[in-house]
mmCIF file of C-alpha atoms and ligand atoms in Angstrom:
data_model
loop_
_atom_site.group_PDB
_atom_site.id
_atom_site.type_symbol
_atom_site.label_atom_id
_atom_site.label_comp_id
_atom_site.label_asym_id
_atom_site.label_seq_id
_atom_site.Cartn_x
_atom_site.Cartn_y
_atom_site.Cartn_z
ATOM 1 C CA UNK A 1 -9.187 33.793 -40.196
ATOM 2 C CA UNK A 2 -12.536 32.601 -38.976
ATOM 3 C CA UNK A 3 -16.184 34.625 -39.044
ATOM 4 C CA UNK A 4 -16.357 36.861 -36.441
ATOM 5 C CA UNK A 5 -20.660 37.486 -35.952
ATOM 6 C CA UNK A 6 -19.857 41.091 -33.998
ATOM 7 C CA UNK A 7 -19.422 42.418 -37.342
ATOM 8 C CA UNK A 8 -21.683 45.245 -38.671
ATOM 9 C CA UNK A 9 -23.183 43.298 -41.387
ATOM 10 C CA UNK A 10 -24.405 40.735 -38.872
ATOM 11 C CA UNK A 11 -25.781 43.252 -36.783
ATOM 12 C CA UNK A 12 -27.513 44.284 -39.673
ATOM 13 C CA UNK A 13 -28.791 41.097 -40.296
ATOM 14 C CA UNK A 14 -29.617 40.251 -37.165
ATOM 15 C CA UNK A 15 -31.452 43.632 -36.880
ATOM 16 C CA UNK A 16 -29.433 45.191 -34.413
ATOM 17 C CA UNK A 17 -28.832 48.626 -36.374
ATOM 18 C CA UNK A 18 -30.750 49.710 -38.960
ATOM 19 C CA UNK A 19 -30.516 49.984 -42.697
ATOM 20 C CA UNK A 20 -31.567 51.790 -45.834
ATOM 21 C CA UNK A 21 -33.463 48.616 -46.693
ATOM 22 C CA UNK A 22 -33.763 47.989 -50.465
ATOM 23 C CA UNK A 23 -34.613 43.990 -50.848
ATOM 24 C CA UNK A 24 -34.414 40.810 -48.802
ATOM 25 C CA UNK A 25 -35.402 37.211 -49.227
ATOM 26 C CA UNK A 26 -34.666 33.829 -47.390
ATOM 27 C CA UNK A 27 -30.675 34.362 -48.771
ATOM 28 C CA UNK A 28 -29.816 38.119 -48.948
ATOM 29 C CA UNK A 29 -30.784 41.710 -48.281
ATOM 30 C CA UNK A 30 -29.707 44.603 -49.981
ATOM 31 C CA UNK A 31 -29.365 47.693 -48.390
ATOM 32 C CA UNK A 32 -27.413 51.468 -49.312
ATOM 33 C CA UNK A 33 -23.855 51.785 -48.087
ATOM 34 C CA UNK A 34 -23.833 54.961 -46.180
ATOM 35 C CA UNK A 35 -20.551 55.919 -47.460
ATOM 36 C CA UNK A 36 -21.135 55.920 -51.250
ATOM 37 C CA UNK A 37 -18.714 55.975 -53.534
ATOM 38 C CA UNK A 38 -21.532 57.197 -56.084
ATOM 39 C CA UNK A 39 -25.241 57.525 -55.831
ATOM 40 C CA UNK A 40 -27.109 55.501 -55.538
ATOM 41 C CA UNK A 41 -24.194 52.594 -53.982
ATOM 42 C CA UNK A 42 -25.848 49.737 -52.461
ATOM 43 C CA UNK A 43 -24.698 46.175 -50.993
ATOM 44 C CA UNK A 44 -25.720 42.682 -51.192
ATOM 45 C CA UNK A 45 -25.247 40.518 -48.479
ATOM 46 C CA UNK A 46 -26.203 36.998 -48.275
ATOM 47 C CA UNK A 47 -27.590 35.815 -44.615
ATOM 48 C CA UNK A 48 -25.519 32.887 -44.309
ATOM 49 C CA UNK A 49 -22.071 33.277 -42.697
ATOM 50 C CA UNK A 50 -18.446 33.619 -44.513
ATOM 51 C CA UNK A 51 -15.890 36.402 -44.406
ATOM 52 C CA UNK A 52 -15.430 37.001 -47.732
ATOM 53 C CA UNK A 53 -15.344 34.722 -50.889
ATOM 54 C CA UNK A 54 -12.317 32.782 -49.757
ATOM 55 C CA UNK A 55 -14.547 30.498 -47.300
ATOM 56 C CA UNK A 56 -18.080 31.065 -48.427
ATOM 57 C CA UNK A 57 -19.862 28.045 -49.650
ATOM 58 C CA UNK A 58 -20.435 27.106 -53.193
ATOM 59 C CA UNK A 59 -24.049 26.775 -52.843
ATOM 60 C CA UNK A 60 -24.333 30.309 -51.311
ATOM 61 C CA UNK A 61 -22.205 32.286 -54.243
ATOM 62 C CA UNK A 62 -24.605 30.167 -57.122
ATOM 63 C CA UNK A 63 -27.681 32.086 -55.220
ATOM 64 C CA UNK A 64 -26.330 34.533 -55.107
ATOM 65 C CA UNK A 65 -25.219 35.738 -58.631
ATOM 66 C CA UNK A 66 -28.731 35.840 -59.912
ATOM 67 C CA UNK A 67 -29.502 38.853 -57.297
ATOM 68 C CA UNK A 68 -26.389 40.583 -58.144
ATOM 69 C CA UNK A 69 -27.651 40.359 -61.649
ATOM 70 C CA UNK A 70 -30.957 41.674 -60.624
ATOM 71 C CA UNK A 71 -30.144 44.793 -58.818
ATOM 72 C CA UNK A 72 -27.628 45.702 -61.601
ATOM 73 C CA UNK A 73 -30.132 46.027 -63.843
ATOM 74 C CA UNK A 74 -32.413 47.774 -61.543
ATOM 75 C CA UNK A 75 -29.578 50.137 -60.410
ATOM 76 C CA UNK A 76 -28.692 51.339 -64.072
ATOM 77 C CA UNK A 77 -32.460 51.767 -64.740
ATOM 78 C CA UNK A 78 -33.044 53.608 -61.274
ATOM 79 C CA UNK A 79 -30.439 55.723 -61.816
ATOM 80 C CA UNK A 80 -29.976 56.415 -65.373
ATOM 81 C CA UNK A 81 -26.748 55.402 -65.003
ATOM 82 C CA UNK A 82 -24.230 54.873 -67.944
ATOM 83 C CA UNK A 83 -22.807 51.982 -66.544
ATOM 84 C CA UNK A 84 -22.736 49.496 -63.147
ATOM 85 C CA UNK A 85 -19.466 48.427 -61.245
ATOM 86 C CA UNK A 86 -19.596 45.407 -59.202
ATOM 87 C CA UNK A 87 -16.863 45.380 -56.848
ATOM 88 C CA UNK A 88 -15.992 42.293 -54.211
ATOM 89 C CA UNK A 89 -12.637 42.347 -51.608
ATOM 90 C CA UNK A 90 -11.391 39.862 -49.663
ATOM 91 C CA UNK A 91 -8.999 40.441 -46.489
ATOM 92 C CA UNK A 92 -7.488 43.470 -45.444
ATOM 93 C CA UNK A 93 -4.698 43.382 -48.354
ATOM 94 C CA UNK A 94 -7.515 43.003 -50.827
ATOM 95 C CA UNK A 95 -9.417 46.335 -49.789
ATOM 96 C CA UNK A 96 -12.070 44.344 -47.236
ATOM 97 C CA UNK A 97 -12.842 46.440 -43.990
ATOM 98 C CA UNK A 98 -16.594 44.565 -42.910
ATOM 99 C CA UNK A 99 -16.025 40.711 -42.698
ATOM 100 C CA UNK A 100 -19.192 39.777 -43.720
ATOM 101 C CA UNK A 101 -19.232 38.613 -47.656
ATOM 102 C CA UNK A 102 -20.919 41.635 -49.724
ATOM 103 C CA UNK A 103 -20.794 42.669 -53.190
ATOM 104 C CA UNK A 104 -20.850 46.760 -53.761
ATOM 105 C CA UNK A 105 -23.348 47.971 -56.784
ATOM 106 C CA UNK A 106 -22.075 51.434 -57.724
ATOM 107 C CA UNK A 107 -23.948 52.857 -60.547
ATOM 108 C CA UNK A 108 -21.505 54.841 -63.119
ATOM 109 C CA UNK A 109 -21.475 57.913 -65.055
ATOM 110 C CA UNK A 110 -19.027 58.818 -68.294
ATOM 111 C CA UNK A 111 -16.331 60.817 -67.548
ATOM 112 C CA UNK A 112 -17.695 60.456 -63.216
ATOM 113 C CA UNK A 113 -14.627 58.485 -60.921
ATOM 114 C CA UNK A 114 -15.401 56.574 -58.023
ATOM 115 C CA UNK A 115 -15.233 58.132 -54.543
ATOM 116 C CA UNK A 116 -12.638 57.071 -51.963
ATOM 117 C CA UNK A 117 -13.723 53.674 -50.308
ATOM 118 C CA UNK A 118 -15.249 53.844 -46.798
ATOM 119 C CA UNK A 119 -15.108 57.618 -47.187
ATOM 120 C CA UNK A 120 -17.810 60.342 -46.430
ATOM 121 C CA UNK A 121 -21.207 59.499 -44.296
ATOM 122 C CA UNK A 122 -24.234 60.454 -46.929
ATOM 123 C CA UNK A 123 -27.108 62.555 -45.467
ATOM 124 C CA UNK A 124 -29.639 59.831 -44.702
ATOM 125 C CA UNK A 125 -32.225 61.391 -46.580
ATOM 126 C CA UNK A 126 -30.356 60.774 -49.757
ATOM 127 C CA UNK A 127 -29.651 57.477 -48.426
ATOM 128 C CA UNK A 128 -33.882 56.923 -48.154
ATOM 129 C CA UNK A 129 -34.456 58.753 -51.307
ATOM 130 C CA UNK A 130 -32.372 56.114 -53.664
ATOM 131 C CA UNK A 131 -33.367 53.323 -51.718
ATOM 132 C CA UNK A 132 -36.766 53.808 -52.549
ATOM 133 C CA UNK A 133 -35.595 54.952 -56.239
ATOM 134 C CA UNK A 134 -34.143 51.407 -56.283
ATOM 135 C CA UNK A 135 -36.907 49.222 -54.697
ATOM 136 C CA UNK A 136 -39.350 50.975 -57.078
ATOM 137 C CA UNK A 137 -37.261 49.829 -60.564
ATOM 138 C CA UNK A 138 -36.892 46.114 -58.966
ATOM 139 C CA UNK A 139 -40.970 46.077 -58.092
HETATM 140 P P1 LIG B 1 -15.644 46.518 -47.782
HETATM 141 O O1 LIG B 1 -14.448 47.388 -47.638
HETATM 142 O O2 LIG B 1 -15.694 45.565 -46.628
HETATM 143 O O3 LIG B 1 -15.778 45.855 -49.115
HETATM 144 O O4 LIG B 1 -16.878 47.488 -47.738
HETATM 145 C C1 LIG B 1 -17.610 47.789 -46.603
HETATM 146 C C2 LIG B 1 -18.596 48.864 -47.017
HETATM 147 O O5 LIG B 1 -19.517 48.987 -45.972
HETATM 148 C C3 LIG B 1 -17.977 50.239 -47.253
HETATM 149 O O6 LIG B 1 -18.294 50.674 -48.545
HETATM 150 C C4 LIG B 1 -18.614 51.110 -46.169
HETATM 151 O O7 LIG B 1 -18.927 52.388 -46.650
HETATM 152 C C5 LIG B 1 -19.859 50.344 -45.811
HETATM 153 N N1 LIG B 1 -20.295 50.454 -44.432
HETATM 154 C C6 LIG B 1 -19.513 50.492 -43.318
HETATM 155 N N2 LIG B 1 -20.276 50.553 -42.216
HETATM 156 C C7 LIG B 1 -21.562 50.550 -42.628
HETATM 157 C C8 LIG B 1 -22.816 50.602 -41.939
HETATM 158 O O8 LIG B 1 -22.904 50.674 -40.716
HETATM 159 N N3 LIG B 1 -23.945 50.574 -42.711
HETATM 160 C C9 LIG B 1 -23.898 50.500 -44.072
HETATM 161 N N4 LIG B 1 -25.065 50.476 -44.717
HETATM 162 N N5 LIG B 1 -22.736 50.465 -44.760
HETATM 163 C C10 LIG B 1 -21.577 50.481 -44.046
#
């Protein structure tokens, strides 16, 4: 399967559609899902092109990491969350429906499951409200 750049993470990127922006550099951006599958559910994407993890570059996932890191932390603190999942899928049998390489940062509550994936649209001024919540805990 090769990278297809009419995909809605591109478009994104490219600034096509707009986003619930939380955090970008020369690498990445970070931005809400608008289906979250918890509040506060956000998504780091790294600018340079690959599917999924199956043909993205070395030197791209070692950048990477480090963000991932960073908005985990800020997402627990942001939300006063109990706990973080990090979630990653690759190809259709793996769960992936955008072919642009992301990792999902869902913040977690005891006793809380995950919604369903790719599920309900959140009201956009929820999706504003905990991107700001999250910019302001990684400032
Ligand atoms: P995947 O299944 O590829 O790992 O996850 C794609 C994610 O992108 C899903 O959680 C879905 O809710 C989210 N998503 C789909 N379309 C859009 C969109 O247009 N904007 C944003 N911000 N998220 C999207």
């Amino acid at each position: 399967m090769t990278y297809d750049s009419s995909n809605i993470f591109a478009k994104i990127l490219r600034g096509e559609i707009p986003c619930h922006k939380v955090y970008e550099d020369s690498d990445a951006i970070c931005f809400m899902d608008v289906m979250p599958q918890g509040p506060g559910h956000a998504l780091i994407v790294p600018k340079a092109p690959s599917r999924n993890m199956l043909d993205a570059d070395p030197a791209v996932l070692a950048k990477l990491l480090p963000l991932i890191q960073k908005i985990t932390k800020a997402s627990k603190a942001a939300f006063g969350a109990d706990g973080i999942t990090v979630m990653q899928f690759n190809e259709p049998a793996g769960g992936q429906t955008v072919f642009h390489l992301h990792y999902h940062v869902i913040p977690r509550f005891d006793g809380v499951p995950l919604k369903s994936h790719s599920g309900k649209m959140e009201d956009p001024a929820i999706l504003a409200a905990n991107a700001e919540k999250l910019r302001a805990a990684l400032a």
